[in-house]
Tab-separated table of C-alpha atoms in Angstrom:
chain	number	residue	atom	x	y	z
O	569	MET	CA	7.043	-29.329	8.777
O	570	ALA	CA	7.967	-26.632	6.499
O	571	LEU	CA	5.670	-24.079	6.848
O	572	GLN	CA	4.096	-22.704	3.976
O	573	THR	CA	3.757	-19.198	3.093
O	574	PHE	CA	0.469	-17.398	3.831
O	575	PHE	CA	1.594	-14.872	1.281
O	576	SER	CA	4.526	-12.673	-0.032
O	577	LEU	CA	4.795	-9.643	-1.372
O	578	THR	CA	7.727	-7.964	-3.509
O	579	PRO	CA	7.987	-4.811	-5.555
O	580	LYS	CA	7.515	-7.088	-8.970
O	581	SER	CA	4.382	-8.835	-6.930
O	582	PRO	CA	2.974	-5.905	-4.648
O	583	ARG	CA	-0.719	-7.249	-4.640
O	584	VAL	CA	-1.986	-10.803	-3.185
O	585	ASN	CA	-5.563	-12.265	-3.049
O	586	SER	CA	-5.222	-15.654	-2.118
O	587	TYR	CA	-9.068	-16.326	-2.020
O	588	ASN	CA	-9.996	-19.773	-3.412
O	589	SER	CA	-13.549	-20.476	-4.795
O	590	ALA	CA	-13.022	-24.205	-4.497
O	591	ASN	CA	-12.417	-23.969	-0.860
O	592	PRO	CA	-14.130	-20.525	0.596
O	593	THR	CA	-13.609	-21.680	3.919
O	594	ALA	CA	-10.118	-21.794	3.942
O	595	PRO	CA	-7.666	-18.925	5.078
O	596	TYR	CA	-6.851	-16.496	2.495
O	597	VAL	CA	-5.845	-13.045	2.513
O	598	ASN	CA	-5.655	-9.959	0.657
O	599	ALA	CA	-2.511	-8.078	0.858
O	600	TYR	CA	-0.819	-5.225	-0.578
O	601	LEU	CA	2.739	-3.223	-0.538
O	602	TYR	CA	3.176	0.228	-1.346
O	603	SER	CA	6.237	2.721	-1.024
O	604	TYR	CA	7.126	6.319	-0.794
O	605	GLY	CA	10.522	7.973	-1.327
O	606	GLY	CA	11.978	6.084	-3.960
O	607	ILE	CA	14.924	6.919	-5.625
O	608	THR	CA	17.106	6.110	-8.625
O	609	PHE	CA	20.409	7.017	-10.132
O	610	SER	CA	21.986	6.536	-13.365
O	611	SER	CA	23.924	3.314	-13.719
O	612	GLY	CA	23.648	-0.525	-12.188
O	613	TYR	CA	21.281	-1.478	-9.628
O	614	TRP	CA	20.392	2.252	-8.862
O	615	THR	CA	18.611	2.608	-12.204
O	616	LEU	CA	14.747	1.799	-12.125
O	617	ALA	CA	15.634	-1.277	-14.472
O	618	GLY	CA	18.560	-2.567	-12.112
O	619	GLN	CA	15.753	-2.261	-9.337
O	620	TYR	CA	13.507	-4.180	-11.506
O	621	ASN	CA	15.825	-6.830	-12.141
O	622	ASN	CA	16.827	-7.226	-8.559
O	623	ASP	CA	13.181	-6.828	-7.609
O	624	GLU	CA	13.989	-4.486	-5.130
O	625	ILE	CA	12.789	-1.121	-3.985
O	626	ILE	CA	15.354	1.415	-2.968
O	627	VAL	CA	14.117	4.722	-0.533
O	628	GLY	CA	16.234	7.144	0.537
O	629	TYR	CA	17.556	10.794	0.838
O	630	ASP	CA	14.773	11.657	3.072
O	631	PRO	CA	15.057	9.591	6.225
O	632	VAL	CA	13.576	10.971	9.934
O	633	GLY	CA	16.098	12.083	12.368
O	634	LEU	CA	16.448	9.190	14.526
O	635	ASN	CA	14.830	11.082	17.311
O	636	GLU	CA	11.507	11.122	15.499
O	637	GLN	CA	9.522	8.180	16.531
O	638	THR	CA	6.111	8.842	16.240
O	639	ILE	CA	3.271	9.038	13.405
O	640	SER	CA	1.001	11.556	14.279
O	641	ASN	CA	0.073	12.566	10.968
O	642	THR	CA	-0.184	10.386	7.792
O	643	ILE	CA	0.528	12.752	5.392
O	644	ASN	CA	3.617	14.121	6.904
O	645	ASP	CA	5.191	11.464	8.799
O	646	ILE	CA	4.468	8.522	5.949
O	647	TYR	CA	3.943	9.990	2.302
O	648	ARG	CA	6.332	12.691	2.609
O	649	ARG	CA	8.968	10.224	3.889
O	650	CYS	CA	11.013	7.326	2.873
O	651	VAL	CA	8.505	4.549	3.938
O	652	ILE	CA	7.596	0.894	2.989
O	653	ARG	CA	3.908	0.099	4.007
O	654	ILE	CA	2.332	-3.389	3.941
O	655	TYR	CA	-1.423	-3.856	4.447
O	656	PHE	CA	-3.243	-7.167	4.677
O	657	TYR	CA	-6.160	-8.773	6.661
O	658	GLY	CA	-6.878	-12.681	6.806
O	659	LYS	CA	-10.195	-14.227	6.197
O	660	ASN	CA	-11.506	-17.012	7.619
O	661	VAL	CA	-8.546	-16.675	10.329
O	662	SER	CA	-9.333	-16.017	14.117
O	663	THR	CA	-7.622	-14.718	17.302
O	664	GLU	CA	-6.104	-18.015	18.184
O	665	ASN	CA	-3.605	-17.609	15.022
O	666	ASP	CA	-0.559	-15.377	14.863
O	667	TYR	CA	1.155	-13.848	11.862
O	668	MET	CA	4.871	-14.338	11.688
O	669	LEU	CA	6.096	-11.841	8.773
O	670	LEU	CA	10.113	-11.852	7.785
O	671	PHE	CA	11.141	-9.083	6.147
O	672	ALA	CA	14.083	-8.535	3.864
O	673	LEU	CA	15.779	-5.161	4.060
O	674	ARG	CA	19.177	-3.961	2.945
O	675	GLY	CA	21.181	-0.815	4.510
O	676	ILE	CA	23.166	1.046	1.401
O	677	GLY	CA	24.670	3.756	2.959
O	678	GLY	CA	24.303	7.059	5.378
O	679	ASN	CA	23.593	5.074	8.521
O	680	PRO	CA	20.341	3.758	7.857
O	681	ASN	CA	18.059	2.441	10.748
O	682	ALA	CA	14.328	0.759	9.856
O	683	GLN	CA	11.619	2.109	12.188
O	684	PHE	CA	8.873	-0.468	12.269
O	685	PHE	CA	5.617	0.638	13.183
O	686	ILE	CA	2.635	-1.585	13.522
O	687	GLY	CA	-0.342	0.261	13.590
O	688	SER	CA	0.781	3.687	14.474
O	689	ASP	CA	3.295	2.405	17.526
O	690	LEU	CA	6.838	2.070	16.852
O	691	VAL	CA	8.071	-1.283	18.012
O	692	ARG	CA	11.910	-1.444	17.058
O	693	THR	CA	14.342	0.681	15.562
O	694	GLU	CA	16.876	-1.688	13.507
O	695	PRO	CA	20.262	-0.436	12.176
O	696	LEU	CA	20.662	-2.362	8.745
O	697	THR	CA	24.326	-2.744	7.759
O	698	ALA	CA	23.785	-4.825	4.987
O	699	ASP	CA	21.209	-7.306	4.151
O	700	GLU	CA	19.041	-7.886	7.017
O	701	GLN	CA	16.284	-10.319	7.814
O	702	VAL	CA	13.781	-8.836	10.188
O	703	PRO	CA	11.267	-11.462	11.935
O	704	ILE	CA	7.923	-10.050	13.588
O	705	LEU	CA	4.980	-12.194	15.403
O	706	ILE	CA	1.801	-10.343	15.402
O	707	PRO	CA	-1.315	-11.910	17.029
O	708	CYS	CA	-4.122	-12.298	14.502
O	709	PRO	CA	-6.674	-9.488	15.554
O	710	GLY	CA	-9.391	-11.361	14.006
O	711	ASP	CA	-11.346	-12.240	11.135
O	712	GLY	CA	-10.929	-9.659	8.420
O	713	ILE	CA	-9.096	-7.223	10.611
O	714	GLY	CA	-6.352	-5.317	8.834
O	715	ILE	CA	-2.788	-4.783	9.989
O	716	LYS	CA	-0.428	-2.346	8.612
O	717	VAL	CA	3.433	-2.383	9.144
O	718	TYR	CA	5.403	0.895	8.128
O	719	ILE	CA	9.009	0.568	7.761
O	720	ARG	CA	10.512	4.149	7.738
O	721	LEU	CA	14.053	4.853	7.221
O	722	ALA	CA	15.571	6.760	9.794
O	723	SER	CA	19.375	8.506	10.076
O	724	ASP	CA	21.194	11.262	11.350
O	725	SER	CA	22.485	11.665	7.929
O	726	TYR	CA	20.396	13.013	5.101
O	727	TYR	CA	22.585	10.031	2.818
O	728	ALA	CA	20.665	7.130	4.190
O	729	ARG	CA	19.290	4.680	1.762
O	730	MET	CA	17.308	1.506	2.122
O	731	GLY	CA	16.432	-1.560	0.011
O	732	PHE	CA	13.245	-3.515	0.068
O	733	LYS	CA	13.341	-6.803	-1.164
O	734	GLY	CA	9.793	-8.423	0.408
O	735	VAL	CA	8.327	-9.898	2.730
O	736	ASP	CA	7.129	-13.254	3.462
O	737	CYS	CA	3.893	-13.959	5.801
O	738	TYR	CA	3.205	-17.385	7.666
O	739	LEU	CA	0.099	-17.919	9.234
O	740	LEU	CA	0.658	-19.781	12.661
H	569	MET	CA	18.818	-12.249	11.267
H	570	ALA	CA	17.303	-9.214	13.604
H	571	LYS	CA	16.141	-10.291	16.795
H	572	LEU	CA	12.178	-11.207	16.929
H	573	ILE	CA	9.779	-8.223	17.317
H	574	THR	CA	6.852	-9.075	19.238
H	575	VAL	CA	3.653	-6.924	19.865
H	576	SER	CA	0.884	-8.030	22.667
H	577	ARG	CA	-2.381	-8.505	21.305
H	578	GLU	CA	-3.825	-5.192	23.724
H	579	LYS	CA	-0.765	-2.767	22.319
H	580	LEU	CA	-2.169	-3.999	18.677
H	581	LYS	CA	-5.695	-3.315	19.277
H	582	ALA	CA	-4.759	0.225	20.741
H	583	SER	CA	-2.388	0.812	18.047
H	584	LEU	CA	-4.889	-0.216	15.422
H	585	GLN	CA	-7.488	2.097	16.718
H	586	LYS	CA	-5.164	5.291	16.967
H	587	LEU	CA	-3.944	4.774	13.329
H	588	GLU	CA	-7.684	4.374	12.171
H	589	LYS	CA	-8.313	7.631	13.797
H	590	LEU	CA	-5.322	9.462	12.223
H	591	GLU	CA	-6.806	7.358	8.503
H	592	ALA	CA	-10.054	9.080	9.234
H	593	LYS	CA	-8.290	12.617	8.199
H	594	ASP	CA	-6.724	10.693	5.237
H	595	PRO	CA	-8.593	11.628	2.202
H	596	GLN	CA	-6.033	9.760	0.246
H	597	TRP	CA	-6.288	6.696	2.363
H	598	GLN	CA	-10.081	6.736	2.385
H	599	LYS	CA	-10.174	6.866	-1.327
H	600	GLU	CA	-7.605	3.887	-1.740
H	601	LYS	CA	-9.558	1.781	0.993
H	602	LYS	CA	-13.034	2.402	-0.881
H	603	GLU	CA	-11.208	1.334	-4.322
H	604	MET	CA	-9.218	-1.841	-2.581
H	605	GLU	CA	-12.645	-3.388	-1.213
H	606	LYS	CA	-14.654	-2.802	-4.860
H	607	ARG	CA	-11.444	-4.416	-6.410
H	608	GLU	CA	-11.583	-7.423	-4.026
H	609	ALA	CA	-15.538	-7.845	-4.086
H	610	GLU	CA	-15.390	-7.793	-7.822
H	611	GLU	CA	-12.008	-10.524	-7.954
H	612	LYS	CA	-14.179	-12.964	-5.235
H	613	ALA	CA	-17.178	-12.426	-7.703
H	614	ARG	CA	-15.162	-13.099	-10.798
H	615	ARG	CA	-13.309	-16.326	-9.217
H	616	ASP	CA	-16.614	-17.506	-7.557
H	617	ALA	CA	-18.438	-17.131	-11.056
H	618	VAL	CA	-15.473	-19.152	-12.901
H	619	PHE	CA	-15.548	-22.073	-10.189
H	620	ALA	CA	-19.672	-22.227	-10.648
H	621	ALA	CA	-19.134	-22.484	-14.485
H	622	LYS	CA	-16.598	-25.231	-14.146
H	623	LYS	CA	-18.133	-26.789	-11.851
H	624	ALA	CA	-21.751	-26.946	-13.992
H	625	GLU	CA	-19.651	-27.962	-17.173
H	626	ARG	CA	-17.842	-30.927	-15.368
H	627	GLN	CA	-21.617	-31.725	-14.025
H	628	ARG	CA	-23.014	-31.791	-17.403
H	629	LYS	CA	-20.361	-33.560	-18.953
H	630	GLU	CA	-20.749	-36.101	-16.030
H	631	GLY	CA	-24.516	-36.432	-16.757
H	632	GLU	CA	-23.905	-37.195	-20.459
């Protein structure tokens, strides 16, 4: 049986509210996408129009070092860096559910690595060589309880860039 | 495809609590959160009102 997505976020569709008045007791979600540290150039898919047409956000040129692995201050460690932030909470869900998230990323240059934080803790650093799909399984913390996932760019080179094409979430 | 990332329920809970403490010192997030909650409540109320109006209209037509 094919799984149906619980929600999808992309740069062109950064907000989901799936509440359905006709079925108010069914699981639904409020989900948000934010990004920090975006870049544009003067040609090709680097332009704002190019990123719009590809439904992709490109962030870069301000990665954290590979040895920086914590979030101790939201302003310095998130907003002032190259970060994708997903925030969502399910309603009419329970701790018996799980969320399966599938992120679509792209490494572009400068030895980019994606640091995945769930809440404030780093759970994986994924090297990005080209197009990369990264799956994350998160236990549902309960009805209406929000989850934040941060994808922060890390590299030993200032030149690192990363594309974010979207995330699909499945409710299990 | 990268290897599956998993997190235990206990670690998730602790990590979310830690983040909540950090965000308590983040006025920007507090402001965004309030706006989100307001917008979500408005959307829900609007959808419920539209649905109730359509339902009432349907029932009225069925009664004719």
